mmCIF file of C-alpha atoms in Angstrom:
data_model
loop_
_atom_site.group_PDB
_atom_site.id
_atom_site.type_symbol
_atom_site.label_atom_id
_atom_site.label_comp_id
_atom_site.label_asym_id
_atom_site.label_seq_id
_atom_site.Cartn_x
_atom_site.Cartn_y
_atom_site.Cartn_z
ATOM 1 C CA MET A 7 33.002 10.963 170.484
ATOM 2 C CA PHE A 8 29.654 9.924 169.075
ATOM 3 C CA LYS A 9 27.170 12.254 167.400
ATOM 4 C CA SER A 10 23.531 11.290 167.229
ATOM 5 C CA ARG A 11 21.785 11.907 163.925
ATOM 6 C CA SER A 12 18.770 9.833 162.875
ATOM 7 C CA THR A 13 18.875 7.964 166.165
ATOM 8 C CA LYS A 14 18.626 9.968 169.346
ATOM 9 C CA ILE A 15 19.580 9.321 172.913
ATOM 10 C CA PHE A 16 16.765 10.528 175.086
ATOM 11 C CA VAL A 17 17.887 11.940 178.358
ATOM 12 C CA ILE A 18 15.429 12.126 181.190
ATOM 13 C CA LEU A 19 17.007 14.067 184.012
ATOM 14 C CA MET A 20 15.510 13.037 187.323
ATOM 15 C CA MET A 21 15.990 15.633 189.999
ATOM 16 C CA VAL A 22 14.937 13.326 192.807
ATOM 17 C CA THR A 23 15.651 9.830 191.524
ATOM 18 C CA TRP A 24 18.747 8.008 190.521
ATOM 19 C CA ILE A 25 20.445 4.711 190.885
ATOM 20 C CA THR A 26 22.752 3.226 188.428
ATOM 21 C CA CYS A 27 24.238 0.348 186.672
ATOM 22 C CA ILE A 28 27.632 -0.433 187.994
ATOM 23 C CA TYR A 29 30.417 -1.631 185.741
ATOM 24 C CA ASN A 30 29.475 -4.384 183.289
ATOM 25 C CA CYS A 31 25.797 -4.575 184.268
ATOM 26 C CA HIS A 32 24.727 -5.002 180.628
ATOM 27 C CA GLY A 33 21.407 -3.223 181.009
ATOM 28 C CA LYS A 34 20.003 -5.475 183.729
ATOM 29 C CA ILE A 35 17.381 -3.983 186.009
ATOM 30 C CA PRO A 36 19.416 -2.787 188.983
ATOM 31 C CA ASN A 37 19.164 -3.801 192.592
ATOM 32 C CA LYS A 38 19.263 -1.057 195.203
ATOM 33 C CA ILE A 39 21.770 0.381 197.623
ATOM 34 C CA TYR A 40 20.915 -0.279 201.242
ATOM 35 C CA GLY A 41 21.470 1.536 204.500
ATOM 36 C CA GLY A 42 22.105 5.241 204.874
ATOM 37 C CA ARG A 43 19.596 7.960 205.648
ATOM 38 C CA PRO A 44 16.543 9.094 203.689
ATOM 39 C CA VAL A 45 17.019 12.224 201.577
ATOM 40 C CA ASN A 46 14.518 14.780 202.840
ATOM 41 C CA SER A 47 14.020 16.763 199.642
ATOM 42 C CA GLU A 48 15.231 17.191 196.091
ATOM 43 C CA ALA A 49 16.934 20.395 197.196
ATOM 44 C CA GLU A 50 19.712 18.335 198.802
ATOM 45 C CA PHE A 51 20.913 16.857 195.516
ATOM 46 C CA PRO A 52 19.302 18.786 192.628
ATOM 47 C CA PHE A 53 22.086 17.783 190.216
ATOM 48 C CA VAL A 54 21.524 14.025 190.500
ATOM 49 C CA VAL A 55 20.126 12.382 187.362
ATOM 50 C CA SER A 56 19.183 8.912 186.180
ATOM 51 C CA LEU A 57 20.101 7.206 182.926
ATOM 52 C CA GLN A 58 17.492 4.654 181.900
ATOM 53 C CA PHE A 59 17.337 1.615 179.647
ATOM 54 C CA ARG A 60 13.911 0.260 178.687
ATOM 55 C CA GLU A 61 12.332 2.467 181.339
ATOM 56 C CA SER A 62 14.557 1.078 184.098
ATOM 57 C CA HIS A 63 17.424 2.787 185.870
ATOM 58 C CA TYR A 64 20.777 1.519 184.741
ATOM 59 C CA CYS A 65 23.267 4.311 185.521
ATOM 60 C CA GLY A 66 23.526 7.530 187.445
ATOM 61 C CA ALA A 67 24.799 10.886 186.232
ATOM 62 C CA SER A 68 25.096 14.497 187.383
ATOM 63 C CA ILE A 69 24.282 17.898 185.912
ATOM 64 C CA LEU A 70 27.329 20.116 185.335
ATOM 65 C CA THR A 71 25.768 22.864 183.191
ATOM 66 C CA GLU A 72 22.524 23.499 181.349
ATOM 67 C CA TYR A 73 23.925 21.435 178.439
ATOM 68 C CA PHE A 74 26.256 18.851 180.004
ATOM 69 C CA ILE A 75 25.892 15.903 182.351
ATOM 70 C CA ILE A 76 28.641 13.557 183.540
ATOM 71 C CA THR A 77 28.547 9.795 184.102
ATOM 72 C CA ALA A 78 30.809 6.746 183.869
ATOM 73 C CA ALA A 79 32.140 5.808 180.434
ATOM 74 C CA ASN A 80 31.110 2.199 181.011
ATOM 75 C CA CYS A 81 27.493 3.411 181.092
ATOM 76 C CA VAL A 82 27.498 4.672 177.501
ATOM 77 C CA LEU A 83 30.013 2.588 175.561
ATOM 78 C CA LEU A 84 28.655 -0.435 173.738
ATOM 79 C CA GLU A 85 31.707 -2.581 174.331
ATOM 80 C CA THR A 86 31.056 -2.573 178.072
ATOM 81 C CA SER A 87 27.259 -2.567 177.939
ATOM 82 C CA PRO A 88 26.278 -4.512 174.803
ATOM 83 C CA MET A 89 22.538 -4.316 175.515
ATOM 84 C CA VAL A 90 22.611 -0.531 175.875
ATOM 85 C CA TYR A 91 22.199 1.216 172.529
ATOM 86 C CA VAL A 92 22.216 4.962 172.057
ATOM 87 C CA SER A 93 18.627 4.959 170.852
ATOM 88 C CA ASN A 94 17.524 3.235 174.068
ATOM 89 C CA ILE A 95 19.229 5.418 176.670
ATOM 90 C CA LYS A 96 16.851 7.764 178.469
ATOM 91 C CA VAL A 97 17.320 10.360 181.163
ATOM 92 C CA HIS A 98 14.356 11.754 183.136
ATOM 93 C CA MET A 99 14.103 15.228 184.630
ATOM 94 C CA ILE A 100 11.198 15.540 186.996
ATOM 95 C CA PHE A 101 10.264 18.885 188.528
ATOM 96 C CA GLU A 102 7.991 18.821 191.556
ATOM 97 C CA ARG A 103 5.121 21.274 191.081
ATOM 98 C CA GLU A 104 2.384 22.124 193.542
ATOM 99 C CA ASN A 105 -0.140 19.577 192.283
ATOM 100 C CA TYR A 106 1.826 17.445 189.832
ATOM 101 C CA ASN A 107 5.257 16.336 188.637
ATOM 102 C CA GLU A 108 6.506 17.823 185.376
ATOM 103 C CA GLU A 109 8.578 15.479 183.223
ATOM 104 C CA VAL A 110 10.836 16.722 180.431
ATOM 105 C CA ILE A 111 12.632 14.529 177.882
ATOM 106 C CA TYR A 112 15.843 15.679 176.222
ATOM 107 C CA SER A 113 17.805 14.191 173.363
ATOM 108 C CA VAL A 114 21.605 14.094 173.359
ATOM 109 C CA SER A 115 23.728 15.456 170.550
ATOM 110 C CA TYR A 116 27.125 14.154 171.685
ATOM 111 C CA ILE A 117 28.434 11.261 173.774
ATOM 112 C CA LEU A 118 31.949 12.152 174.892
ATOM 113 C CA PRO A 119 33.813 9.366 176.727
ATOM 114 C CA HIS A 120 37.312 10.046 177.987
ATOM 115 C CA GLU A 121 39.682 9.187 175.151
ATOM 116 C CA LYS A 122 41.948 7.158 177.469
ATOM 117 C CA TYR A 123 39.212 5.050 179.035
ATOM 118 C CA ASP A 124 40.281 1.406 178.818
ATOM 119 C CA THR A 125 38.614 -1.608 180.444
ATOM 120 C CA ARG A 126 41.783 -3.621 179.817
ATOM 121 C CA LYS A 127 43.724 -1.253 182.071
ATOM 122 C CA SER A 128 41.641 -1.368 185.246
ATOM 123 C CA SER A 129 38.913 0.811 183.680
ATOM 124 C CA ILE A 130 41.036 3.940 184.050
ATOM 125 C CA HIS A 131 39.548 7.340 183.142
ATOM 126 C CA ASP A 132 36.021 5.908 183.482
ATOM 127 C CA LEU A 133 34.226 9.168 182.659
ATOM 128 C CA ALA A 134 31.921 10.433 179.925
ATOM 129 C CA LEU A 135 30.112 13.679 179.204
ATOM 130 C CA LEU A 136 26.731 13.820 177.494
ATOM 131 C CA LYS A 137 25.774 17.036 175.718
ATOM 132 C CA LEU A 138 22.076 17.784 175.432
ATOM 133 C CA GLU A 139 20.636 19.128 172.191
ATOM 134 C CA THR A 140 18.638 21.742 174.087
ATOM 135 C CA PRO A 141 19.352 23.381 177.449
ATOM 136 C CA ILE A 142 17.661 22.185 180.607
ATOM 137 C CA LEU A 143 14.417 24.075 181.161
ATOM 138 C CA SER A 144 14.282 26.347 184.214
ATOM 139 C CA HIS A 145 18.001 25.762 184.699
ATOM 140 C CA THR A 146 19.922 27.796 187.257
ATOM 141 C CA ASP A 147 23.483 27.453 188.496
ATOM 142 C CA GLU A 148 22.076 26.218 191.807
ATOM 143 C CA ILE A 149 21.184 22.948 190.085
ATOM 144 C CA ASN A 150 24.739 22.190 188.961
ATOM 145 C CA ALA A 151 27.179 19.910 190.715
ATOM 146 C CA VAL A 152 30.350 21.817 191.601
ATOM 147 C CA LEU A 153 33.724 20.612 190.331
ATOM 148 C CA PRO A 154 36.281 20.169 193.136
ATOM 149 C CA THR A 155 39.335 22.336 193.754
ATOM 150 C CA SER A 156 41.360 19.646 195.548
ATOM 151 C CA TYR A 157 41.789 15.890 195.862
ATOM 152 C CA VAL A 158 39.921 13.780 198.372
ATOM 153 C CA ARG A 159 42.338 11.950 200.621
ATOM 154 C CA GLY A 160 42.365 8.916 202.865
ATOM 155 C CA THR A 161 40.100 9.048 205.957
ATOM 156 C CA MET A 162 37.980 11.873 204.483
ATOM 157 C CA SER A 163 34.210 11.520 204.830
ATOM 158 C CA ILE A 164 32.237 11.526 201.563
ATOM 159 C CA GLY A 165 28.827 10.355 200.399
ATOM 160 C CA THR A 166 26.670 9.077 197.576
ATOM 161 C CA VAL A 167 22.919 8.792 196.926
ATOM 162 C CA GLY A 168 20.654 6.077 195.533
ATOM 163 C CA TRP A 169 17.414 4.176 195.934
ATOM 164 C CA LYS A 170 16.952 2.011 198.989
ATOM 165 C CA ASN A 171 15.208 -1.370 198.493
ATOM 166 C CA SER A 172 12.009 0.195 199.817
ATOM 167 C CA GLY A 173 12.079 2.702 196.947
ATOM 168 C CA ASN A 174 13.177 5.665 199.056
ATOM 169 C CA LEU A 175 16.090 7.871 198.074
ATOM 170 C CA ASN A 176 18.966 7.356 200.520
ATOM 171 C CA PHE A 177 22.299 9.015 201.243
ATOM 172 C CA LEU A 178 25.229 6.767 202.156
ATOM 173 C CA ILE A 179 28.200 8.046 204.151
ATOM 174 C CA MET A 180 31.573 6.585 203.195
ATOM 175 C CA THR A 181 35.222 6.967 204.129
ATOM 176 C CA VAL A 182 37.905 7.410 201.477
ATOM 177 C CA GLU A 183 40.569 4.753 201.951
ATOM 178 C CA SER A 184 44.309 5.243 201.581
ATOM 179 C CA GLU A 185 46.023 3.843 198.503
ATOM 180 C CA ASN A 186 47.589 1.047 200.565
ATOM 181 C CA THR A 187 44.231 0.095 202.078
ATOM 182 C CA CYS A 188 42.618 0.061 198.630
ATOM 183 C CA ARG A 189 45.279 -2.351 197.427
ATOM 184 C CA LEU A 190 44.626 -4.605 200.427
ATOM 185 C CA ILE A 191 40.870 -4.571 199.820
ATOM 186 C CA TYR A 192 41.264 -5.269 196.093
ATOM 187 C CA VAL A 193 44.307 -7.548 196.089
ATOM 188 C CA ASN A 194 44.172 -8.448 192.397
ATOM 189 C CA PHE A 195 43.142 -5.026 191.115
ATOM 190 C CA ASN A 196 45.778 -2.810 189.520
ATOM 191 C CA PHE A 197 44.973 0.561 191.076
ATOM 192 C CA ARG A 198 46.040 3.627 189.121
ATOM 193 C CA ARG A 199 47.373 6.096 191.649
ATOM 194 C CA ILE A 200 45.666 9.499 191.864
ATOM 195 C CA ILE A 201 43.021 8.877 189.190
ATOM 196 C CA GLN A 202 41.325 5.964 190.995
ATOM 197 C CA LYS A 203 40.299 5.758 194.635
ATOM 198 C CA CYS A 204 38.195 3.489 196.791
ATOM 199 C CA ALA A 205 35.777 4.092 199.644
ATOM 200 C CA THR A 206 33.984 2.061 202.315
ATOM 201 C CA THR A 207 30.567 2.683 203.857
ATOM 202 C CA ILE A 208 30.846 3.594 207.533
ATOM 203 C CA TYR A 209 28.045 1.266 208.678
ATOM 204 C CA GLU A 210 28.216 -2.514 208.418
ATOM 205 C CA ASN A 211 24.556 -2.788 207.411
ATOM 206 C CA SER A 212 24.949 -0.509 204.378
ATOM 207 C CA GLY A 213 26.375 -1.168 200.948
ATOM 208 C CA PHE A 214 26.068 -1.359 197.171
ATOM 209 C CA SER A 215 24.827 -3.722 194.493
ATOM 210 C CA GLN A 216 24.392 -3.678 190.726
ATOM 211 C CA GLY A 217 22.807 -0.408 189.748
ATOM 212 C CA ASP A 218 25.075 2.065 191.506
ATOM 213 C CA GLY A 219 27.682 2.891 188.831
ATOM 214 C CA GLY A 220 27.904 6.399 187.399
ATOM 215 C CA CYS A 221 26.621 7.883 190.658
ATOM 216 C CA PRO A 222 28.475 10.904 192.022
ATOM 217 C CA VAL A 223 30.748 10.735 195.037
ATOM 218 C CA VAL A 224 30.033 13.971 196.869
ATOM 219 C CA ARG A 225 30.861 16.341 199.689
ATOM 220 C CA GLY A 226 27.951 18.765 199.751
ATOM 221 C CA LYS A 227 27.499 19.949 196.165
ATOM 222 C CA ASN A 228 31.105 19.179 195.261
ATOM 223 C CA ILE A 229 31.379 16.122 193.037
ATOM 224 C CA HIS A 230 34.663 14.395 193.849
ATOM 225 C CA GLY A 231 34.186 11.156 191.968
ATOM 226 C CA ILE A 232 32.076 8.916 189.745
ATOM 227 C CA ILE A 233 31.412 5.369 190.932
ATOM 228 C CA SER A 234 33.111 3.009 188.509
ATOM 229 C CA LEU A 235 33.457 -0.515 189.901
ATOM 230 C CA TYR A 236 31.703 -2.729 192.410
ATOM 231 C CA PHE A 237 32.427 -6.316 193.372
ATOM 232 C CA PRO A 238 29.612 -8.442 194.907
ATOM 233 C CA GLN A 239 32.055 -10.054 197.339
ATOM 234 C CA LYS A 240 32.758 -6.623 198.882
ATOM 235 C CA PRO A 241 29.375 -4.822 198.992
ATOM 236 C CA ARG A 242 30.554 -2.054 201.333
ATOM 237 C CA ASN A 243 33.356 -0.976 198.995
ATOM 238 C CA ILE A 244 33.403 0.905 195.696
ATOM 239 C CA ILE A 245 36.104 2.102 193.318
ATOM 240 C CA PHE A 246 35.549 5.578 191.918
ATOM 241 C CA THR A 247 37.183 7.748 189.282
ATOM 242 C CA ASP A 248 38.701 10.861 190.826
ATOM 243 C CA ILE A 249 37.192 14.054 189.399
ATOM 244 C CA TYR A 250 39.839 16.565 190.458
ATOM 245 C CA SER A 251 42.503 14.824 188.358
ATOM 246 C CA HIS A 252 40.143 15.112 185.363
ATOM 247 C CA VAL A 253 38.917 18.704 185.812
ATOM 248 C CA ASN A 254 41.012 20.000 182.903
ATOM 249 C CA TRP A 255 39.582 17.320 180.588
ATOM 250 C CA ILE A 256 36.022 18.053 181.724
ATOM 251 C CA VAL A 257 36.303 21.825 181.327
ATOM 252 C CA SER A 258 38.185 21.718 178.012
ATOM 253 C CA THR A 259 35.777 19.163 176.528
ATOM 254 C CA MET A 260 32.767 21.258 177.487
ATOM 255 C CA LEU A 261 34.397 24.348 175.975
ATOM 256 C CA ILE A 262 35.147 22.538 172.708
ATOM 257 C CA TYR A 263 31.613 21.205 172.308
ATOM 258 C CA ASN A 264 29.712 24.077 173.900
ATOM 259 C CA SER A 265 29.148 25.798 170.553
ATOM 260 C CA GLN A 266 28.595 22.615 168.533
#
């Protein structure tokens, strides 16, 4: 847990924009996901947010409550992103008004990575919560991502969202792979059963690149995972941290820090 005092993390929650830094991106300006379908309106994914470094997207995140957002631990820990300092992280929230876009900047009071996150052990428990110092303006429960009530399993259809190369927000459809298939795709990767899963885009001309870590893996408004790892040699595949197996940690951590 980190508490900001003289230095602040500024969080700019972007309701319509987000693409992220995948594992070990070290603050580089991200490339874009490709393929998928355009997102028609912000109403489809109102919980999606963007973490920024030097005014560039570097990681995705999602709104859970008026005070808490969730992302990948590798997005906020210095040992995995040495160029990303707490005073440089920003998150944009942009509300579309009739004649203009309203931008609000929030500072973060706590960075709360999972206590068992470990890059030396296949980046297990790659999750972190950020608590805002002030609640999100005009917040309603309709904005929040919904925590799942069950695991996602092999062959299930899921999705994620990010910027296409053209600059348009796109939704990618993926299929959750079985544990055995994941091990075949990532031969040298030590998968941790239950808490880590992998997925493949359903179209050959779609995939991921640096800049997609921390993004939510979704079914509707249910957030089933957080994208953790990407390997350039396998652009259609991602490894994500399973949310359902971490629901107790998420809920208990928010309860502990809700009044702090």
